[in-house]
PDB file of C-alpha atoms in Angstrom:
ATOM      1  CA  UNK A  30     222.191-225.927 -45.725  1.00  0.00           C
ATOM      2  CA  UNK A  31     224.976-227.640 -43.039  1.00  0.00           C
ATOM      3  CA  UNK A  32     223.991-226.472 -39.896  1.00  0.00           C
ATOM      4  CA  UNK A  33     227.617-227.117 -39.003  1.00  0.00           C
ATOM      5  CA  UNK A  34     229.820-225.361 -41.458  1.00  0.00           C
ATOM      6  CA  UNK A  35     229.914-222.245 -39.248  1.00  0.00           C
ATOM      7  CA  UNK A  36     229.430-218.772 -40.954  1.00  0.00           C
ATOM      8  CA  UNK A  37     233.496-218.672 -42.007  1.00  0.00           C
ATOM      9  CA  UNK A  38     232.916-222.284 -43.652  1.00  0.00           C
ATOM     10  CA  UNK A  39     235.305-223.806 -41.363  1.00  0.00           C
ATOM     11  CA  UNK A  40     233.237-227.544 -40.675  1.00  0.00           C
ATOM     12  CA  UNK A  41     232.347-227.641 -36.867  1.00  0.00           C
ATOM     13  CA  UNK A  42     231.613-231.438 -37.332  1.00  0.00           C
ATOM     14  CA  UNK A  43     235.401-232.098 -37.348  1.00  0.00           C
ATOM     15  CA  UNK A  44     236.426-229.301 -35.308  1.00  0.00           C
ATOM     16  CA  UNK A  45     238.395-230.947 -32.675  1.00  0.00           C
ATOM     17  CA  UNK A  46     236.441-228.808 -29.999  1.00  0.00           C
ATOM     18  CA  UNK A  47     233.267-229.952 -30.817  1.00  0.00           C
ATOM     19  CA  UNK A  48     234.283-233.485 -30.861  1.00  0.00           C
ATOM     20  CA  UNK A  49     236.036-233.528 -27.445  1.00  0.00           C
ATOM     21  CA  UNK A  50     232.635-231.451 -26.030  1.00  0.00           C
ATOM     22  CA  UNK A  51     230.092-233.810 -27.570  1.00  0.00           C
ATOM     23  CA  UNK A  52     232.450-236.829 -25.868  1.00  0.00           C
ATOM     24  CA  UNK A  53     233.219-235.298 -22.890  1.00  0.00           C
ATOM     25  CA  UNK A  54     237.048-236.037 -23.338  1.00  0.00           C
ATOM     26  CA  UNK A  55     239.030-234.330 -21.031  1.00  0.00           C
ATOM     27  CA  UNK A  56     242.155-235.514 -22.028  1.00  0.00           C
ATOM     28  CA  UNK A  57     241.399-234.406 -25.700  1.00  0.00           C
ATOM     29  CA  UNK A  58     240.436-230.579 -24.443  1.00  0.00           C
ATOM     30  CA  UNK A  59     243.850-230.741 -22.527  1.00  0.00           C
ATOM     31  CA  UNK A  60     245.222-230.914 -26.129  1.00  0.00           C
ATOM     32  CA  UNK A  61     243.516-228.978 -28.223  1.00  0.00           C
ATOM     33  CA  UNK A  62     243.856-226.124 -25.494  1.00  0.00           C
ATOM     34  CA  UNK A  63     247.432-226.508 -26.018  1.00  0.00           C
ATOM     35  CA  UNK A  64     247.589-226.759 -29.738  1.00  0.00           C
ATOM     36  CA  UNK A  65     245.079-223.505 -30.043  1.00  0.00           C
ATOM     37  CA  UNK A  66     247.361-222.239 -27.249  1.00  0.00           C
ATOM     38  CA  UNK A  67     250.382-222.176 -29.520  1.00  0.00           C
ATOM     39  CA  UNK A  68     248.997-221.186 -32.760  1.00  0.00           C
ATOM     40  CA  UNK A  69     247.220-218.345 -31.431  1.00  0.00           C
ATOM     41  CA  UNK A  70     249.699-217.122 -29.102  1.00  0.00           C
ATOM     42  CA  UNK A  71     247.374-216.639 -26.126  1.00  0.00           C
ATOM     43  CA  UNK A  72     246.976-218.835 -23.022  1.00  0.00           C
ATOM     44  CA  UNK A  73     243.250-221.393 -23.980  1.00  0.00           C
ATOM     45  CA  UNK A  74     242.453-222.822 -20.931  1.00  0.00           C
ATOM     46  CA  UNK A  75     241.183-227.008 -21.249  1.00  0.00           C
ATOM     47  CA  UNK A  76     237.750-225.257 -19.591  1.00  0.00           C
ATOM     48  CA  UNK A  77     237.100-222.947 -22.425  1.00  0.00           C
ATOM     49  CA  UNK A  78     237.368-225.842 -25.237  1.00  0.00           C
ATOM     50  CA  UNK A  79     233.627-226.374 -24.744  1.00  0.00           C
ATOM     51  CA  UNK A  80     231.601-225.921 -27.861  1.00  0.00           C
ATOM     52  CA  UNK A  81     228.998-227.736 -29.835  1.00  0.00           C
ATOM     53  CA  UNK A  82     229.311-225.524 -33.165  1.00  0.00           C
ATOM     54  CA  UNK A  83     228.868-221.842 -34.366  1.00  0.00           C
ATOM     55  CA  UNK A  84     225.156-222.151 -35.199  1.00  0.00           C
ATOM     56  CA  UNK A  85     224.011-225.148 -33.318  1.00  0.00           C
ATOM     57  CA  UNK A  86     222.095-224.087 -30.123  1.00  0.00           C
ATOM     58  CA  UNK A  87     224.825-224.890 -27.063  1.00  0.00           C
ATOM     59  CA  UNK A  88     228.282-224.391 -25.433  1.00  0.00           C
ATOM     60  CA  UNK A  89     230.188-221.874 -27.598  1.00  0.00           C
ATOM     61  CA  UNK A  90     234.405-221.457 -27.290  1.00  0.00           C
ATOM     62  CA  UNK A  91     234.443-217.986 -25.753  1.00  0.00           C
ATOM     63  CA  UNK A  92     236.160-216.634 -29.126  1.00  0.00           C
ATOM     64  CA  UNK A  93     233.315-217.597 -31.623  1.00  0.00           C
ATOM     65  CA  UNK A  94     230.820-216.788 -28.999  1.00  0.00           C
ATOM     66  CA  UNK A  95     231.291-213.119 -28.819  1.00  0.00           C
ATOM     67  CA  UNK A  96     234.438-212.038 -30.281  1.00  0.00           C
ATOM     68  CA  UNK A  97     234.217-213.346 -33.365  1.00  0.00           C
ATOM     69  CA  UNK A  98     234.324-210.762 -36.063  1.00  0.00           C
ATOM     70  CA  UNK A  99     232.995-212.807 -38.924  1.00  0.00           C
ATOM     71  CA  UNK A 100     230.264-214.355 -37.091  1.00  0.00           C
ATOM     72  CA  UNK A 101     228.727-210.681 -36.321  1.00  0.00           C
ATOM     73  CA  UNK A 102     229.304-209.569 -39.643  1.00  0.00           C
ATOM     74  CA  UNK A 103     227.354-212.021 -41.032  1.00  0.00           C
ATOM     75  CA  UNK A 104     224.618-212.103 -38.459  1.00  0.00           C
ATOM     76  CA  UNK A 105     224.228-208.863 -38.674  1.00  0.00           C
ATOM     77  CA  UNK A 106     223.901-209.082 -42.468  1.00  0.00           C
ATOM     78  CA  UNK A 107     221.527-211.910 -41.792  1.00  0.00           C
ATOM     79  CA  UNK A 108     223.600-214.499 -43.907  1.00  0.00           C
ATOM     80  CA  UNK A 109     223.832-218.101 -42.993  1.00  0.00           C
ATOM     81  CA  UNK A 110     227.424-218.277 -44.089  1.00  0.00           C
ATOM     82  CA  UNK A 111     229.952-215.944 -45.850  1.00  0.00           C
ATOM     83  CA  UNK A 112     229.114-217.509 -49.066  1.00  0.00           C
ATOM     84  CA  UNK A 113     226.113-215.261 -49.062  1.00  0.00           C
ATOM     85  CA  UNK A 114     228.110-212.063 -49.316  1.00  0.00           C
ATOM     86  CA  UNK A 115     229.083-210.645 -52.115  1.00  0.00           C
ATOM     87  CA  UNK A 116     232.641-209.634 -50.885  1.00  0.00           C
ATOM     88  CA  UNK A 117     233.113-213.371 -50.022  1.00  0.00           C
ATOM     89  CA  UNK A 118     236.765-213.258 -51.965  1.00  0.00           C
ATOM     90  CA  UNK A 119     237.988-210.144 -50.992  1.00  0.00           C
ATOM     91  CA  UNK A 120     236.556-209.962 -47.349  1.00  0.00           C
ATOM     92  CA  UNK A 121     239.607-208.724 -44.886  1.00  0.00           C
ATOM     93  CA  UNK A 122     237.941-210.500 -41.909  1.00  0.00           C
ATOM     94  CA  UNK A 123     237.344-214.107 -44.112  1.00  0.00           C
ATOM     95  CA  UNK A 124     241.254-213.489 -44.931  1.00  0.00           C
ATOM     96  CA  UNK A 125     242.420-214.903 -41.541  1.00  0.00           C
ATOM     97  CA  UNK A 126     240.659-218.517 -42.156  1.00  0.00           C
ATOM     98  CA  UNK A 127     241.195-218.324 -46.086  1.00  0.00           C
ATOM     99  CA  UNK A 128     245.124-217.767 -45.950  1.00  0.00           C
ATOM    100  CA  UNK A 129     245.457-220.836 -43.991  1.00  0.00           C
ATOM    101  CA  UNK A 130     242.290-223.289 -44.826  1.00  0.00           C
ATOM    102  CA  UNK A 131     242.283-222.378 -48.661  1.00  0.00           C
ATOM    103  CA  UNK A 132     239.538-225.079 -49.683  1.00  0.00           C
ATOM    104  CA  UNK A 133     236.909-222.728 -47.408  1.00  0.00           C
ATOM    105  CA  UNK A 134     236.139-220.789 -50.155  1.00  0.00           C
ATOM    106  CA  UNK A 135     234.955-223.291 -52.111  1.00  0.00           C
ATOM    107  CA  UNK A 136     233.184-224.937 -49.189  1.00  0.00           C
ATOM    108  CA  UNK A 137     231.797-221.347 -48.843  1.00  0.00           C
ATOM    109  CA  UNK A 138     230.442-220.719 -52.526  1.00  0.00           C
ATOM    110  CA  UNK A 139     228.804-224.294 -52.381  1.00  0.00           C
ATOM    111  CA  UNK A 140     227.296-223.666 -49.293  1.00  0.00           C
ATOM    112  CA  UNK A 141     225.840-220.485 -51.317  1.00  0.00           C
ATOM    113  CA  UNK A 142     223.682-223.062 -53.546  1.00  0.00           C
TER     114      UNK A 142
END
């Protein structure tokens, strides 16, 4: 098991948060506030792209740290990614990452193994 595909099988180890946290780039959390900014439609502030993964002990962004709807789900259903469930293809919440990132499904079902 990948400690840093998070539970929606997105891979923290290339998310551009993590890497500007773990290297303490300001410059790089100046952009990816502004990119997140604009595809989310909601103001990210440089200070809140601070995060060292979904499941690795640390700085979470404020989103996956408590308002994450997938992340409960599966915590509460004690799974260590979505790949565990068996509504993994049809799940409405997983349909927000899936209709844009469509290889996480199959990142997701080989996590599973």
């Amino acid at each position: 098991m990948n400690d840093f595909i998070a539970y929606c099988g997105l891979d923290c180890e290339v998310c551009e948060a993590r890497i500007a946290t773990v290297n303490n780039d300001e410059a790089m959390k100046v952009k990816v506030a502004e990119k997140w900014s604009e595809w989310n439609g909601a103001k990210i502030t440089p200070e809140m792209i601070n995060c060292v993964g979904c499941k690795i002990p640390g700085v979470k962004f404020p989103f996956c740290e408590s308002m994450c709807n997938i992340k409960k789900c599966a915590e509460e259903k004690k799974f260590a990614t979505c790949g565990n469930c068996t509504e993994l293809k049809s799940c409405e919440k997983l349909k927000m990452i899936t209709d844009t990132n469509p290889d996480i499904l199959q990142r997701l079902e080989k996590e599973q193994q």
